[in-house]
Coordinates of C-alpha atoms and ligand atoms in Angstrom, one line a residue:
X1 CA 0.0 0.1 0.0
X2 CA 2.8 2.4 0.9
X3 CA 4.9 1.5 -2.0
X4 CA 3.8 4.0 -4.6
X5 CA 2.7 6.5 -2.3
X6 CA 6.1 7.7 -1.1
X7 CA 8.1 5.4 -3.3
X8 CA 10.6 5.0 -0.6
X9 CA 13.2 4.7 -3.2
X10 CA 13.0 8.4 -3.5
X11 CA 12.7 9.3 0.0
X12 CA 16.1 11.0 0.5
X13 CA 15.9 14.1 -1.3
X14 CA 19.3 13.6 -2.8
X15 CA 18.1 10.4 -4.6
X16 CA 16.2 9.9 -7.5
X17 CA 16.0 13.5 -8.6
X18 CA 13.4 13.9 -11.2
X19 CA 14.0 15.9 -14.3
X20 CA 11.2 18.5 -14.2
X21 CA 11.6 19.5 -17.8
X22 CA 10.8 16.2 -19.1
X23 CA 8.4 17.4 -21.7
X24 CA 7.0 20.2 -19.7
X25 CA 6.8 23.8 -20.9
X26 CA 8.0 25.8 -17.8
X27 CA 11.5 26.2 -19.1
X28 CA 10.0 28.1 -22.0
X29 CA 8.1 30.7 -19.7
X30 CA 9.1 34.2 -20.6
X31 CA 11.3 35.6 -17.8
X32 CA 8.9 38.7 -17.4
X33 CA 5.8 36.8 -17.2
X34 CA 4.3 36.4 -13.7
X35 CA 4.1 32.9 -12.6
X36 CA 0.8 31.4 -12.0
X37 CA 0.4 28.8 -9.2
X38 CA -2.9 27.1 -8.7
X39 CA -3.2 25.6 -5.0
X40 CA -5.8 23.4 -3.7
X41 CA -6.0 23.5 0.0
X42 CA -7.6 20.9 2.2
X43 CA -9.6 23.3 4.3
X44 CA -9.3 25.0 7.7
X45 CA -9.8 22.1 10.0
X46 CA -7.0 22.9 12.4
X47 CA -4.7 25.7 13.7
X48 CA -1.9 23.9 11.7
X49 CA -4.0 24.3 8.3
X50 CA -4.7 28.0 9.1
X51 CA -1.0 28.5 9.6
X52 CA -0.3 26.5 6.4
X53 CA -2.6 28.7 4.5
X54 CA -1.2 31.9 5.8
X55 CA 2.3 30.7 5.0
X56 CA 1.4 29.9 1.3
X57 CA -0.3 33.1 0.8
X58 CA 2.2 35.3 2.3
X59 CA 5.2 33.4 0.5
X60 CA 3.3 33.9 -2.8
X61 CA 2.9 37.6 -2.4
X62 CA 6.4 38.0 -1.3
X63 CA 7.8 36.2 -4.4
X64 CA 5.6 38.0 -6.8
X65 CA 3.8 34.7 -7.7
X66 CA 0.1 35.0 -8.8
X67 CA -1.7 32.5 -6.5
X68 CA -5.0 31.0 -7.4
X69 CA -6.2 29.5 -4.1
X70 CA -9.0 27.2 -3.6
X71 CA -10.5 25.7 -0.2
X72 CA -11.8 22.3 -0.6
X73 CA -13.6 22.2 2.7
X74 CA -12.2 18.8 3.5
X75 CA -13.7 17.2 0.4
X76 CA -11.8 15.3 -2.2
X77 CA -14.4 16.1 -5.0
X78 CA -13.8 19.7 -4.4
X79 CA -10.1 19.4 -4.7
X80 CA -10.6 17.5 -8.0
X81 CA -12.8 20.1 -9.3
X82 CA -10.1 22.7 -8.3
X83 CA -7.4 20.7 -10.2
X84 CA -9.5 20.6 -13.1
X85 CA -10.3 24.4 -13.1
X86 CA -6.5 25.0 -12.8
X87 CA -5.9 22.9 -15.8
X88 CA -8.5 24.7 -18.0
X89 CA -7.1 28.1 -16.7
X90 CA -3.8 26.8 -18.0
X91 CA -1.9 27.6 -14.9
X92 CA 1.9 27.3 -14.9
X93 CA 2.2 25.0 -11.9
X94 CA -0.4 23.2 -9.7
X95 CA 0.2 22.4 -6.0
X96 CA -2.1 20.7 -3.6
X97 CA -2.4 19.2 -0.2
X98 CA -4.4 16.1 -0.9
X99 CA -7.0 15.3 1.8
X100 CA -6.7 11.6 1.3
X101 CA -4.1 9.3 -0.2
X102 CA -6.1 7.4 -2.9
X103 CA -8.1 8.3 -6.0
X104 CA -5.9 10.9 -7.7
X105 CA -4.6 9.0 -10.8
X106 CA -7.2 10.3 -13.3
X107 CA -6.9 14.0 -12.6
X108 CA -3.0 13.8 -12.2
X109 CA -2.9 12.1 -15.6
X110 CA -5.0 15.0 -17.0
X111 CA -2.4 17.5 -15.7
X112 CA 0.4 15.6 -17.1
X113 CA -1.4 15.5 -20.5
X114 CA -1.8 19.3 -20.0
X115 CA 2.0 19.5 -19.3
X116 CA 1.3 21.2 -16.1
X117 CA 3.7 20.1 -13.4
X118 CA 2.2 19.2 -10.1
X119 CA 3.8 19.7 -6.7
X120 CA 2.5 17.8 -3.6
X121 CA 2.7 19.7 -0.3
X122 CA 2.2 18.3 3.2
X123 CA 0.5 14.9 2.3
X124 CA 1.4 12.2 -0.2
X125 CA -0.7 10.5 -2.8
X126 CA -0.9 6.7 -3.3
X127 CA -0.4 6.5 -7.2
X128 CA 1.3 3.7 -9.3
X129 CA 3.0 6.2 -11.7
X130 CA 5.1 8.7 -9.7
X131 CA 5.8 10.7 -12.9
X132 CA 2.4 12.2 -12.1
X133 CA 3.8 14.6 -9.8
X134 CA 7.2 16.3 -9.7
X135 CA 8.0 16.5 -6.0
X136 CA 6.5 15.9 -2.7
X137 CA 7.6 18.3 0.1
X138 CA 6.5 17.9 3.8
X139 CA 7.0 16.1 7.0
X140 CA 7.8 12.5 7.6
X141 CA 4.5 11.5 9.4
X142 CA 5.9 7.9 10.1
X143 CA 8.8 9.4 11.9
X144 CA 6.5 11.7 13.9
X145 CA 4.6 8.6 15.0
X146 CA 7.6 7.0 16.0
X147 CA 8.9 10.3 17.9
X148 CA 5.5 10.0 19.9
X149 CA 5.9 6.3 20.7
X150 CA 9.6 6.8 21.7
X151 CA 8.7 9.4 24.2
X152 CA 6.0 7.2 25.6
X153 CA 8.5 4.2 26.0
X154 CA 11.1 6.7 27.8
X155 CA 8.3 8.3 30.2
X156 CA 6.8 4.8 31.2
X157 CA 10.4 3.3 31.5
X158 CA 10.6 0.9 34.5
X159 CA 6.9 0.7 35.1
X160 CA 5.5 -2.9 34.8
X161 CA 1.7 -2.5 34.8
X162 CA -0.4 -2.3 31.6
X163 CA -0.4 1.0 29.9
X164 CA -3.9 1.6 28.3
X165 CA -3.8 4.1 25.5
X166 CA -6.6 5.7 23.5
X167 CA -5.7 7.0 20.2
X168 CA -7.6 9.8 18.2
X169 CA -6.9 9.4 14.5
X170 CA -6.6 12.0 12.0
X171 CA -9.0 12.1 8.7
X172 CA -9.5 8.6 7.6
X173 CA -7.4 7.5 4.5
X174 CA -5.1 10.7 5.0
X175 CA -1.4 10.1 5.0
X176 CA -0.8 11.6 8.3
X177 CA -3.4 9.6 10.1
X178 CA -2.1 6.2 8.4
X179 CA 1.7 6.9 9.0
X180 CA 1.2 8.4 12.4
X181 CA -0.6 5.3 13.7
X182 CA 1.8 3.0 12.0
X183 CA 4.9 4.7 13.3
X184 CA 3.5 4.8 16.8
X185 CA 2.6 1.1 16.7
X186 CA 6.1 0.2 15.3
X187 CA 7.7 1.5 18.7
X188 CA 5.2 0.5 21.3
X189 CA 4.7 -3.1 19.9
X190 CA 8.2 -3.8 21.4
X191 CA 6.5 -4.0 24.8
X192 CA 3.2 -5.8 25.4
X193 CA 2.5 -3.6 28.4
X194 CA 1.2 -1.1 25.8
X195 CA -2.4 -1.6 25.1
X196 CA -4.4 0.6 22.5
X197 CA -7.8 -0.1 24.0
X198 CA -9.7 2.4 21.7
X199 CA -8.8 3.9 18.5
X200 CA -11.2 6.1 16.3
X201 CA -11.1 9.1 14.1
X202 CA -11.5 12.6 15.4
X203 CA -10.9 14.1 12.0
X204 CA -8.3 16.5 13.0
X205 CA -10.7 18.8 14.6
X206 CA -11.3 20.0 18.1
X207 CA -15.0 19.5 18.1
X208 CA -14.5 15.7 17.0
X209 CA -11.6 15.3 19.2
X210 CA -13.8 16.2 22.2
X211 CA -16.7 14.2 21.1
X212 CA -14.7 11.0 20.6
X213 CA -12.8 11.3 23.9
X214 CA -16.2 11.7 25.6
X215 CA -17.1 8.5 24.3
X216 CA -13.9 6.8 25.2
X217 CA -14.2 8.2 28.8
X218 CA -17.7 6.8 29.0
X219 CA -16.5 3.4 27.8
X220 CA -13.2 3.0 29.7
X221 CA -13.4 5.6 32.5
X222 CA -10.3 5.6 34.8
X223 CA -8.7 2.6 32.7
X224 CA -7.4 5.2 30.4
X225 CA -3.7 6.0 31.3
X226 CA -2.5 7.8 27.7
X227 CA -4.4 9.6 25.0
X228 CA -2.3 9.5 21.6
X229 CA -3.9 12.2 19.4
X230 CA -2.8 12.5 15.8
X231 CA -2.9 16.5 16.2
X232 CA -2.9 19.1 18.7
X233 CA -6.3 20.3 17.7
X234 CA -8.1 16.9 18.8
X235 CA -5.9 16.7 21.8
X236 CA -7.2 20.2 22.9
X237 CA -10.6 19.2 22.3
X238 CA -10.1 15.9 24.3
X239 CA -8.5 18.1 27.2
X240 CA -11.9 19.6 27.6
X241 CA -13.7 16.4 27.8
X242 CA -11.2 15.0 30.4
X243 CA -11.7 18.0 32.4
X244 CA -15.4 17.7 32.1
X245 CA -15.2 14.2 33.4
X246 CA -13.6 15.4 36.5
X247 CA -10.0 14.2 35.6
X248 CA -6.9 16.2 35.4
X249 CA -5.4 16.1 31.8
X250 CA -1.6 15.5 31.6
X251 CA -1.7 14.0 35.2
X252 CA -4.5 11.5 35.5
X253 CA -3.9 10.9 31.6
X254 CA -0.9 11.3 29.9
X255 CA -1.4 13.2 26.7
X256 CA 0.8 13.0 23.6
X257 CA 0.0 14.9 20.3
X258 CA 1.5 16.2 17.2
X259 CA 2.0 19.6 15.4
X260 CA 3.5 21.9 17.9
X261 CA 0.9 24.8 17.3
X262 CA 0.7 27.9 19.7
X263 CA -2.5 26.3 21.3
X264 CA -0.5 23.1 22.3
X265 CA 2.1 25.2 23.8
X266 CA -0.4 26.9 25.9
X267 CA -1.8 23.9 26.9
X268 CA 1.6 22.6 28.0
X269 CA 2.4 25.7 29.9
X270 CA -1.0 25.4 31.6
X271 CA 0.3 21.9 32.6
X272 CA -2.5 20.1 30.5
X273 CA -0.6 18.5 27.7
X274 CA 2.7 16.4 28.1
X275 CA 4.3 16.6 24.8
X276 CA 3.8 17.8 21.1
X277 CA 5.8 16.3 18.3
X278 CA 6.6 19.2 15.8
X279 CA 5.1 19.2 12.3
X280 CA 5.9 22.4 10.4
X281 CA 3.0 24.0 8.3
X282 CA 5.4 26.8 7.0
X283 CA 5.9 25.3 3.6
X284 CA 5.2 28.5 1.7
X285 CA 8.7 29.6 1.1
X286 CA 9.8 26.3 0.0
X287 CA 6.9 25.9 -2.4
X288 CA 7.4 29.2 -4.1
X289 CA 11.0 28.5 -4.5
X290 CA 10.1 25.2 -6.1
X291 CA 7.7 26.8 -8.7
X292 CA 10.3 29.4 -9.5
X293 CA 12.9 26.5 -9.9
X294 CA 10.6 24.8 -12.2
X295 CA 10.2 28.1 -14.3
X296 CA 14.0 28.3 -14.6
X297 CA 14.0 24.7 -15.8
X298 CA 15.8 23.3 -12.6
X299 CA 15.6 19.8 -11.5
X300 CA 13.8 19.3 -8.3
X301 CA 14.5 16.4 -5.7
X302 CA 11.4 13.8 -5.8
X303 CA 11.2 14.2 -1.9
X304 CA 11.7 17.2 0.2
X305 CA 11.7 16.4 3.9
X306 CA 10.9 19.1 6.5
X307 CA 13.2 18.9 9.5
X308 CA 11.3 18.8 12.9
X309 CA 11.7 18.4 16.7
X310 CA 9.6 17.2 19.7
X311 CA 8.5 19.6 22.6
X312 CA 7.9 18.2 26.0
X313 CA 5.9 20.2 28.5
X314 CA 9.2 21.1 30.5
X315 CA 10.5 23.2 27.7
X316 CA 7.3 24.8 26.5
X317 CA 7.6 28.2 28.3
X318 CA 11.1 28.6 27.1
X319 CA 10.2 27.8 23.4
X320 CA 6.9 29.6 23.2
X321 CA 8.4 33.1 22.4
X322 CA 10.1 31.9 19.3
X323 CA 7.3 29.8 18.0
X324 CA 6.2 31.0 14.5
X325 CA 2.7 29.1 14.4
Ligands
AHR401 O1 -1.4 17.1 7.1 C1 -1.0 17.5 8.3 C2 -2.0 17.6 9.3 O2 -3.3 18.1 9.0 C3 -1.7 18.3 10.6 O3 -1.2 17.6 11.5 C4 -3.3 18.5 11.2 O4 -3.2 19.4 12.2 C5 -3.8 18.8 9.8 O5 -5.0 19.0 9.9

């Protein structure tokens, strides 16, 4: 399943560099013509996504690129429509953050036939033919899941009793939900004391995170030792549910989440969230650079990985002033 999605042979940026210009017209774009970039965003489901949108809009303005921005409101059909509209408008480059991994082959073939290069940002697609996109820039979600798992292993070192975990998954079928689950499981499976007793999607939103956590608490109550949330927004929603149930977040239930948005830092500083694994949404400048490189006929690496860290609550107050999203 994962084979073509990332095509692991290409994971390191230095490897498998794709020749962009293969049959594509960008090299021929007149130097004085404003580059037109069509960008299809997933929606506004999280603090992360809002920061990502701002980064893309600001970077396009700074680079003098004409941005045609479309918000898909979390629906793949809307993204496909947006891509088709970009093709009809003959934009120079198409970029998009795919809401789910599968179902892109047809529209990507249409873009290829129209000789419009496609850049994937943030999330990957699962296609057999990886020449359907030029490059994929964004985080290593598998590694983020592993970081979350390693933090938990370290935190519970020496304890022998069961560690009962509930998991709030991201959007069903999305690359971060699939990989963050997989990476976390890969680490915790080494010790049978770790038990994932409930796992359900919260669709990356606060409201859904709260709702699903309420259901977890109703079903499992004080049995729950750990919450692993695939993003900060769901963790923040779940914190409310935990408090409303009369429990203390980050004390009665250890909470691990992903993104490192300001809201998570505030929760950590307030002592309500134990750790957030960083996932940077600030992809705008990199995307504009890539579009301009295409215009200049340059070759791009097939995979551009964002470098990221992990922030436990102990460092939150010190790190907070320098956070950009
Ligand atoms: O694809 C990145 C994920 O999408 C972020 O972790 C999440 O917050 C967002 O909605």
